[in-house]
mmCIF file of C-alpha atoms in Angstrom:
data_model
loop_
_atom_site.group_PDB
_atom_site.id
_atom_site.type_symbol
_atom_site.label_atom_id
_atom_site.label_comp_id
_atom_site.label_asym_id
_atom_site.label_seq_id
_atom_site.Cartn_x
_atom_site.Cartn_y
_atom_site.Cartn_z
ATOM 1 C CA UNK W 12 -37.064 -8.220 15.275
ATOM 2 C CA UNK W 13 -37.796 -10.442 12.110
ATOM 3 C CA UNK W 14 -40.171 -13.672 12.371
ATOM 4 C CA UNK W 15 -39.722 -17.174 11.156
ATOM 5 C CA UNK W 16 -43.049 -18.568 10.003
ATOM 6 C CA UNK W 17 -44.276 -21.328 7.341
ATOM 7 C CA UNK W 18 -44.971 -18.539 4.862
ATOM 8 C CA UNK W 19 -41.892 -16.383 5.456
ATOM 9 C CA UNK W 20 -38.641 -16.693 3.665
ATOM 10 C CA UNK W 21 -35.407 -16.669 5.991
ATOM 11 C CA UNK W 22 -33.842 -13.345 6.254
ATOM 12 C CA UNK W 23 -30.352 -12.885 6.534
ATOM 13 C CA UNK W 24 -29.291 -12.939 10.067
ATOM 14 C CA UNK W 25 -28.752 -9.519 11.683
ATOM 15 C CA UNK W 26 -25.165 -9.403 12.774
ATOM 16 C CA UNK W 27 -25.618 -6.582 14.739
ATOM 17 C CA UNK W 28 -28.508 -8.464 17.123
ATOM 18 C CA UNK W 29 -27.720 -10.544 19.494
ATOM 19 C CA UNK W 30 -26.845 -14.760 18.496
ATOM 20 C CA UNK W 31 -28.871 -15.503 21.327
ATOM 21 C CA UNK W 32 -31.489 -13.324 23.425
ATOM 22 C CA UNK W 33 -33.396 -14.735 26.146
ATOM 23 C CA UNK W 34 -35.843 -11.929 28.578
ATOM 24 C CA UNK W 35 -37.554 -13.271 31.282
ATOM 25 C CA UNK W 36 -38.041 -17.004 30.398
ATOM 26 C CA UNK W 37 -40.177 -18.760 32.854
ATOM 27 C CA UNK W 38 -40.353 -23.229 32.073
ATOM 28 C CA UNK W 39 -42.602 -24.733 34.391
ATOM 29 C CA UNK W 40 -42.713 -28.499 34.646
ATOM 30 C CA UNK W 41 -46.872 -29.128 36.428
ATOM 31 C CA UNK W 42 -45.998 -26.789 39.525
ATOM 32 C CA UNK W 43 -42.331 -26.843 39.285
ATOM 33 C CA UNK W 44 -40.635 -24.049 38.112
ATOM 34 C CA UNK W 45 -37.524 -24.918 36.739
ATOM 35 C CA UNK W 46 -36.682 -21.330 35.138
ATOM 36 C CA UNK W 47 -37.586 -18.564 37.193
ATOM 37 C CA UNK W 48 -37.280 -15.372 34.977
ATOM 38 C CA UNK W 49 -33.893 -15.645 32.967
ATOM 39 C CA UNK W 50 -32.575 -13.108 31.252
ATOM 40 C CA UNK W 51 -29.240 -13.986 29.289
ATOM 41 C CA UNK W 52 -28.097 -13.255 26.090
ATOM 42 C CA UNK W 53 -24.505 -14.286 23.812
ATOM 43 C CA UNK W 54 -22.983 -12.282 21.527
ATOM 44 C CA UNK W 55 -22.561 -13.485 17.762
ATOM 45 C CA UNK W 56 -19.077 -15.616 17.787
ATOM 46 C CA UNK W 57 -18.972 -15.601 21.735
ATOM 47 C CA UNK W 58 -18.031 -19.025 23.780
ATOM 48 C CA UNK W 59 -20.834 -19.164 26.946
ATOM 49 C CA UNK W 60 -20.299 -21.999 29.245
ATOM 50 C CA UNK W 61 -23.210 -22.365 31.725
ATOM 51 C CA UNK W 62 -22.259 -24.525 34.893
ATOM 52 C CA UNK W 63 -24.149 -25.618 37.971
ATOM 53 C CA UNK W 64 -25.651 -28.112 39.997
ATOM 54 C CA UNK W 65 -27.850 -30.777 38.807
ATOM 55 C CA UNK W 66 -30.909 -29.320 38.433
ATOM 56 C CA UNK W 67 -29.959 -26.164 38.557
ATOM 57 C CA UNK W 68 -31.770 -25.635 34.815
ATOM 58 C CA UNK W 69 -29.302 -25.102 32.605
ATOM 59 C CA UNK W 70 -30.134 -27.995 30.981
ATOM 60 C CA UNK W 71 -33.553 -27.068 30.145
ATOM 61 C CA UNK W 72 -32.174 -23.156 29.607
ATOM 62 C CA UNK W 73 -29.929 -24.614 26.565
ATOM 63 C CA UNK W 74 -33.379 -27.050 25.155
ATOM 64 C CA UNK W 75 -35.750 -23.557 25.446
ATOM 65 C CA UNK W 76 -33.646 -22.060 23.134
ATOM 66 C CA UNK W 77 -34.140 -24.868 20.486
ATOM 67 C CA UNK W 78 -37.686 -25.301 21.419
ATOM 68 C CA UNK W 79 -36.811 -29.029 22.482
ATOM 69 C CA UNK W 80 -38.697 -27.910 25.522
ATOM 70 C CA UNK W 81 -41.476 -25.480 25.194
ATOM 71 C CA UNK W 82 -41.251 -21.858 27.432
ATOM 72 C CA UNK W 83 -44.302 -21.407 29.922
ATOM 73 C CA UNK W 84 -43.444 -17.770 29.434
ATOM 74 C CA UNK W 85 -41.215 -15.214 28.038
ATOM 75 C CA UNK W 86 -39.264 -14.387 24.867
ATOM 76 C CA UNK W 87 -36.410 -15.740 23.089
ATOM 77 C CA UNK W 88 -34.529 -14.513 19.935
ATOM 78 C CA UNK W 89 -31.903 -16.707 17.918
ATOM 79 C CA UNK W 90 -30.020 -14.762 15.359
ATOM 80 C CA UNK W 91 -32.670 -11.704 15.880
ATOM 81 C CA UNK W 92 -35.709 -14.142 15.200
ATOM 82 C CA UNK W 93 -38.490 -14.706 18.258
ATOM 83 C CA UNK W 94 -38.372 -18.437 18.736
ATOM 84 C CA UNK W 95 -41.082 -18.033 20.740
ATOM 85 C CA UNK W 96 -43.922 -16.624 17.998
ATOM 86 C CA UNK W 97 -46.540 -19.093 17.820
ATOM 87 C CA UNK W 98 -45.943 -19.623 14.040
ATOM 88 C CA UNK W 99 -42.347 -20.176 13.966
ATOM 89 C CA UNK W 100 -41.278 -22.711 11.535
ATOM 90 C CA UNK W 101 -39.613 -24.966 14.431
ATOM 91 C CA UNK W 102 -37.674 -27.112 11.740
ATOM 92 C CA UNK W 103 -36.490 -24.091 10.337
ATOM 93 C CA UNK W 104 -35.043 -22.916 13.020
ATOM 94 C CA UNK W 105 -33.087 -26.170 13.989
ATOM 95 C CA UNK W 106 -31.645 -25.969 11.051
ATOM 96 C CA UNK W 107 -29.985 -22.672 12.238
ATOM 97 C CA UNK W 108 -28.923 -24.359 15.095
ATOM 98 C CA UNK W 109 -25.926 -27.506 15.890
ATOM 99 C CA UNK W 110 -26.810 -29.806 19.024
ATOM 100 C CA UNK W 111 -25.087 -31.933 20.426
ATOM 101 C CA UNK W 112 -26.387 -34.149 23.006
ATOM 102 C CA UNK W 113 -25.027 -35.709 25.867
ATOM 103 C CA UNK W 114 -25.325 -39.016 24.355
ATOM 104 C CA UNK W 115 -24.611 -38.458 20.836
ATOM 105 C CA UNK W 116 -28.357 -39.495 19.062
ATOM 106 C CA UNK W 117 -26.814 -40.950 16.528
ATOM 107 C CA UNK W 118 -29.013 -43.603 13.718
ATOM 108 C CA UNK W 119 -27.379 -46.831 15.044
ATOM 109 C CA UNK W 120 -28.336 -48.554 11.531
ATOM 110 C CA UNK W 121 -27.162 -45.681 9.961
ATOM 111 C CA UNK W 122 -23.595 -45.659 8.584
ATOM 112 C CA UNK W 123 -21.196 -42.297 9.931
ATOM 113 C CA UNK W 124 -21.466 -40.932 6.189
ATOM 114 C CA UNK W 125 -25.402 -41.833 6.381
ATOM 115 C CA UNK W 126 -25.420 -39.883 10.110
ATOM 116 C CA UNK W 127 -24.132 -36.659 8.480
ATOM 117 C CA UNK W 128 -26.145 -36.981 5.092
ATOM 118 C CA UNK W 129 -29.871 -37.334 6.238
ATOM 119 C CA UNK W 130 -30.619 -34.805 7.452
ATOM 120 C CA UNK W 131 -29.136 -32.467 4.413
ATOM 121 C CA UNK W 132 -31.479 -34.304 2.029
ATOM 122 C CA UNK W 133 -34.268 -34.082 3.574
ATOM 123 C CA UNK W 134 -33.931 -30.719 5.466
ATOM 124 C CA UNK W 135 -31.461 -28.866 3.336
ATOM 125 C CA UNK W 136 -32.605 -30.929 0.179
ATOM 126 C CA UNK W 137 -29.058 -31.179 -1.015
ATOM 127 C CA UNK W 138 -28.347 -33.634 -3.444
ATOM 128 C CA UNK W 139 -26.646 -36.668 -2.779
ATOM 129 C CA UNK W 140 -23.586 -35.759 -4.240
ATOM 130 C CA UNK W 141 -23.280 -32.660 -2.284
ATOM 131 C CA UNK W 142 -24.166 -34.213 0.784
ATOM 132 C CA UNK W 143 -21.460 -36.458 0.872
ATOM 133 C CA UNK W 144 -18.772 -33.903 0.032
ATOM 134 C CA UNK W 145 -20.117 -31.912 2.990
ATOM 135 C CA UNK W 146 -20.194 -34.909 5.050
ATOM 136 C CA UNK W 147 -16.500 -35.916 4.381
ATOM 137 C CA UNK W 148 -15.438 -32.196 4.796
ATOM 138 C CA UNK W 149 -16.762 -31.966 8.495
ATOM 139 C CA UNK W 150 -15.234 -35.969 9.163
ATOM 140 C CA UNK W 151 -11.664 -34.653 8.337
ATOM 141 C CA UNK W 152 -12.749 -31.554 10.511
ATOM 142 C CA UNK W 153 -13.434 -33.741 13.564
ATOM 143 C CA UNK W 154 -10.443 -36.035 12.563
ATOM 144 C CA UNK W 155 -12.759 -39.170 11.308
ATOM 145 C CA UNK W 156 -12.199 -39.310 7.918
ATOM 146 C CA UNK W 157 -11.287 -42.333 7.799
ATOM 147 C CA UNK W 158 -14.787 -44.065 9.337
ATOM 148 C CA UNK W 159 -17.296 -42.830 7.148
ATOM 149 C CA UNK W 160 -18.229 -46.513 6.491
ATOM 150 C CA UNK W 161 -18.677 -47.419 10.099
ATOM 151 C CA UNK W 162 -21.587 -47.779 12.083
ATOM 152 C CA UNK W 163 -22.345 -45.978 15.669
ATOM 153 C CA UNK W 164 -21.574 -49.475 17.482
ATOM 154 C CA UNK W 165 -18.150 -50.180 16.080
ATOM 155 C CA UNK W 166 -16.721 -46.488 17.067
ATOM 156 C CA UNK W 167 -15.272 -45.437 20.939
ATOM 157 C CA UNK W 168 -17.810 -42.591 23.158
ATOM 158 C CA UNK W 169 -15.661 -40.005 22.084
ATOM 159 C CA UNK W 170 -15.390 -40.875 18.496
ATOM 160 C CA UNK W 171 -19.130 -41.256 18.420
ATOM 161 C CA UNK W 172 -19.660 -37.729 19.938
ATOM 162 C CA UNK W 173 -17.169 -36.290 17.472
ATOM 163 C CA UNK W 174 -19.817 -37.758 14.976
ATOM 164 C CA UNK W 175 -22.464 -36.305 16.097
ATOM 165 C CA UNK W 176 -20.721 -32.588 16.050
ATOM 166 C CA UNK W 177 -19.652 -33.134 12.379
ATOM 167 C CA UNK W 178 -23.201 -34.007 12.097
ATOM 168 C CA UNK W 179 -24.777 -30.874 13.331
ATOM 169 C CA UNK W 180 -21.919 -29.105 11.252
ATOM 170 C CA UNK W 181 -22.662 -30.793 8.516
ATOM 171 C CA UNK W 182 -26.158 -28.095 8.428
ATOM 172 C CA UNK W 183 -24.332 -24.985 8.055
ATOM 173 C CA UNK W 184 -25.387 -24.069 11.147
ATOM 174 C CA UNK W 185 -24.908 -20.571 12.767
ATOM 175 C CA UNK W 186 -24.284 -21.469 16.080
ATOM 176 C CA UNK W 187 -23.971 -24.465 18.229
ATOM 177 C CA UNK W 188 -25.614 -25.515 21.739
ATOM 178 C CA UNK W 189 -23.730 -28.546 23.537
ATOM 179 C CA UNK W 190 -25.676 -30.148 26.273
ATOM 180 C CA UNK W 191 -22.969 -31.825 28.796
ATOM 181 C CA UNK W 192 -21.337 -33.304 25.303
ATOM 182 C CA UNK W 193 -18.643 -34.999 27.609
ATOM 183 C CA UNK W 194 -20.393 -36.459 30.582
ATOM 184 C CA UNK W 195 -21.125 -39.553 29.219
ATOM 185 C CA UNK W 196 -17.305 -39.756 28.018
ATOM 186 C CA UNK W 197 -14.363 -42.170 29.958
ATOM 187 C CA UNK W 198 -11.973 -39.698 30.952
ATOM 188 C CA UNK W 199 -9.234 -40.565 28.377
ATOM 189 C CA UNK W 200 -11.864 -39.610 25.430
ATOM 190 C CA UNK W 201 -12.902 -36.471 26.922
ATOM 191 C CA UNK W 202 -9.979 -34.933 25.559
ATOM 192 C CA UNK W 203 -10.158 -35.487 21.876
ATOM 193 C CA UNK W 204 -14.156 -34.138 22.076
ATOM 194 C CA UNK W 205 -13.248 -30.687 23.859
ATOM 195 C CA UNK W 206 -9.991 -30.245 21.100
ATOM 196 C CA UNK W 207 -12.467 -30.415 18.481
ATOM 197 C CA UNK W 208 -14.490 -28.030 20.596
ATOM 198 C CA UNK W 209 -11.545 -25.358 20.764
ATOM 199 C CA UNK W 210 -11.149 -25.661 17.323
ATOM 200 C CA UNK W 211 -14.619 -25.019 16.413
ATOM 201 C CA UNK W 212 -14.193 -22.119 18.887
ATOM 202 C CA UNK W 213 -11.245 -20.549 17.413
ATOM 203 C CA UNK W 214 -12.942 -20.693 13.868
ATOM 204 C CA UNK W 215 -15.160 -18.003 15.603
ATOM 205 C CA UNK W 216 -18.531 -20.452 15.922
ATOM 206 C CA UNK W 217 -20.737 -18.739 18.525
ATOM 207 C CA UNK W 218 -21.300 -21.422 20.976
ATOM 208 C CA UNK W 219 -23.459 -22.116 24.056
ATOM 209 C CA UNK W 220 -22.072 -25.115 26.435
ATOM 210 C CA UNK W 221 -23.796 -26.697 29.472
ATOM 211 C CA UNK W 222 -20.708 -28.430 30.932
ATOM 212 C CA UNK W 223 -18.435 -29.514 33.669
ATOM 213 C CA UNK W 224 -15.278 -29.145 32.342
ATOM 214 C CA UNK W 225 -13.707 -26.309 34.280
ATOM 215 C CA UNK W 226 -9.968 -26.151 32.186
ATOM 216 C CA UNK W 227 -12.325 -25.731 29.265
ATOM 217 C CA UNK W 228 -14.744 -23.096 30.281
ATOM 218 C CA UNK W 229 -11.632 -20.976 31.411
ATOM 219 C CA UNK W 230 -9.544 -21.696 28.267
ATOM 220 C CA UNK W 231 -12.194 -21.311 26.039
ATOM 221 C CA UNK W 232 -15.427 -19.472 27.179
ATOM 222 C CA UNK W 233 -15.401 -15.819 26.358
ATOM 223 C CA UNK W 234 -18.315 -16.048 29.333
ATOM 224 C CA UNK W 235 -18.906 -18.360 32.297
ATOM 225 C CA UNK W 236 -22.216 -18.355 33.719
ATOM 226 C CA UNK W 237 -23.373 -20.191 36.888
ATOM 227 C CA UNK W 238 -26.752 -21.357 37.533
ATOM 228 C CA UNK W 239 -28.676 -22.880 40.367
ATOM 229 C CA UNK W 240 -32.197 -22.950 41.415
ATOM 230 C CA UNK W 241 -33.338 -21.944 38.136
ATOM 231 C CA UNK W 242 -31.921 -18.538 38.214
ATOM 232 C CA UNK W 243 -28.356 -17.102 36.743
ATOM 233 C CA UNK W 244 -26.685 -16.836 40.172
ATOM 234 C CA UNK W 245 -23.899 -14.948 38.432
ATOM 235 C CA UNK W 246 -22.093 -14.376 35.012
ATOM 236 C CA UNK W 247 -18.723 -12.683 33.791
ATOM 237 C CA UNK W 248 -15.228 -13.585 32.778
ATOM 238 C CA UNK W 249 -14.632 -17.093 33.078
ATOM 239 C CA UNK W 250 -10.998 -16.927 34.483
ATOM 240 C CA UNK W 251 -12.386 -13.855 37.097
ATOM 241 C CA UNK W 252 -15.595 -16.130 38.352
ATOM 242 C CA UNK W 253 -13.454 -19.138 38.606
ATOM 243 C CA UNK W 254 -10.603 -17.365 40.527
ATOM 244 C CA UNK W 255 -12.640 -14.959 42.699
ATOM 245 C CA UNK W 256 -16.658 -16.149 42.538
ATOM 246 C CA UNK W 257 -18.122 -13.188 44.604
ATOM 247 C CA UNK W 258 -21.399 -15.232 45.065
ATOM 248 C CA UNK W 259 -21.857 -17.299 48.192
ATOM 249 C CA UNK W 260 -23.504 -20.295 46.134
ATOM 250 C CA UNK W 261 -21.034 -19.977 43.473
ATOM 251 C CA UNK W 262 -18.482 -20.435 45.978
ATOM 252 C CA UNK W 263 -19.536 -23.503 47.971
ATOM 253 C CA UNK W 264 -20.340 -24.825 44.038
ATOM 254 C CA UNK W 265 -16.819 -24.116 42.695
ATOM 255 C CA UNK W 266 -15.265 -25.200 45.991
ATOM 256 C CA UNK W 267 -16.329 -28.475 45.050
ATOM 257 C CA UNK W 268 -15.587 -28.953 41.850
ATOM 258 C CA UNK W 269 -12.287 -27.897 41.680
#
């Protein structure tokens, strides 16, 4: 497995590794142990949809892998780089990876076009030129074209989220991690959020999505994985663990939710 340090130059990705490896990843927060020894991994170009009860640490399973939270212990590769190697270059690697946050992030005195350009001078160091034609490329993508001139408090939950993944497009990144993007969504805006989700999915984006949305974990997910107590209670096809969960706890979960 390659490293990503301060004095190493990115290497191509290995195709042939796994997009995402995780082996025994223990998070402790003081003496709670929120992970307790995950092992999980997604395929390059695979859909995983991770579902469970609050608390369950999926949550904190998705922010590991970005290093938004910190592993007590363990190992975890992104595009067949260690993460976890003390002298990672942690900005580099976010700039391999889309987020998107349950409630959007966005620069509230930043205009949309502003939102999606930032970050690709200063981290990409694009020029401003470029920037923008990036930025308006991934606006038409998520159907907002037309508000590249407004700001984060003039636009709808859902339009603002749809922001915020042309956004994290807008880096070239090779896969994307979505934290619960529609929880914070009124129903009727949920929908236009998970159709720009589907396409993103059909484009062959390898993807890794903490969510409740049921309809599009089994549309969508290649892989449904359930969680709770900080362990992967069980994993396989989504329609098959939705339809038949052989799990006790995935059972009473599902039984719920559905």
């Amino acid at each position: 497995m390659t490293t990503l340090s301060n004095n190493e130059p990115i290497e191509p990705s290995d195709r042939t590794a796994a997009a995402i490896d995780v082996q025994q990843l223990h998070k402790y927060f003081g003496n709670n142990e929120v992970l307790k020894g995950i092992d999980f991994h997604v395929a390059p170009r695979e859909v995983v949809c991770v579902i469970g009860p609050s608390g369950s640490g999926k949550s904190t399973l998705l922010r590991c892998v970005n290093l938004l939270e910190t592993p007590t212990s363990g190992k975890i590769f992104v595009e067949g780089i260690e993460v976890t190697d003390p002298d990672v270059d942690v900005d580099r690697l976010r700039s391999r990876i889309g987020m998107v946050f349950q409630q959007f992030n966005l620069f509230p005195h930043m205009s949309v076009l502003r939102n999606l350009t930032i970050a690709q001078t200063k981290v990409r160091k694009r020029s401003k030129d470029e920037s923008i034609e990036v930025a308006r490329r991934n606006l038409e993508k998520v159907g907002l074209a037309e508000k590249e001139d407004a700001f984060p408090a003039h636009l709808s939950g859902g339009q603002m989220q749809r922001v915020a993944i042309a956004r994290a497009l807008s880096m070239d990144p090779e896969l994307m991690l979505f934290d619960e993007p529609t929880s914070a969504l009124d129903p009727e805006l949920v929908g236009d959020v998970l159709s720009v989700m589907k396409d993103l999915a059909s484009d062959g984006m390898t993807m890794m999505v903490v969510t409740h949305e049921m309809g599009f974990a089994r549309e969508v997910g290649d892989k449904l994985v359930f969680m709770d107590g900080g362990v992967i209670v069980e994993s396989g096809d989504p329609a098959e663990v939705l339809a038949n969960p052989q799990h006790d706890r995935t059972q009473s979960f599902l039984s719920k939710v559905l």
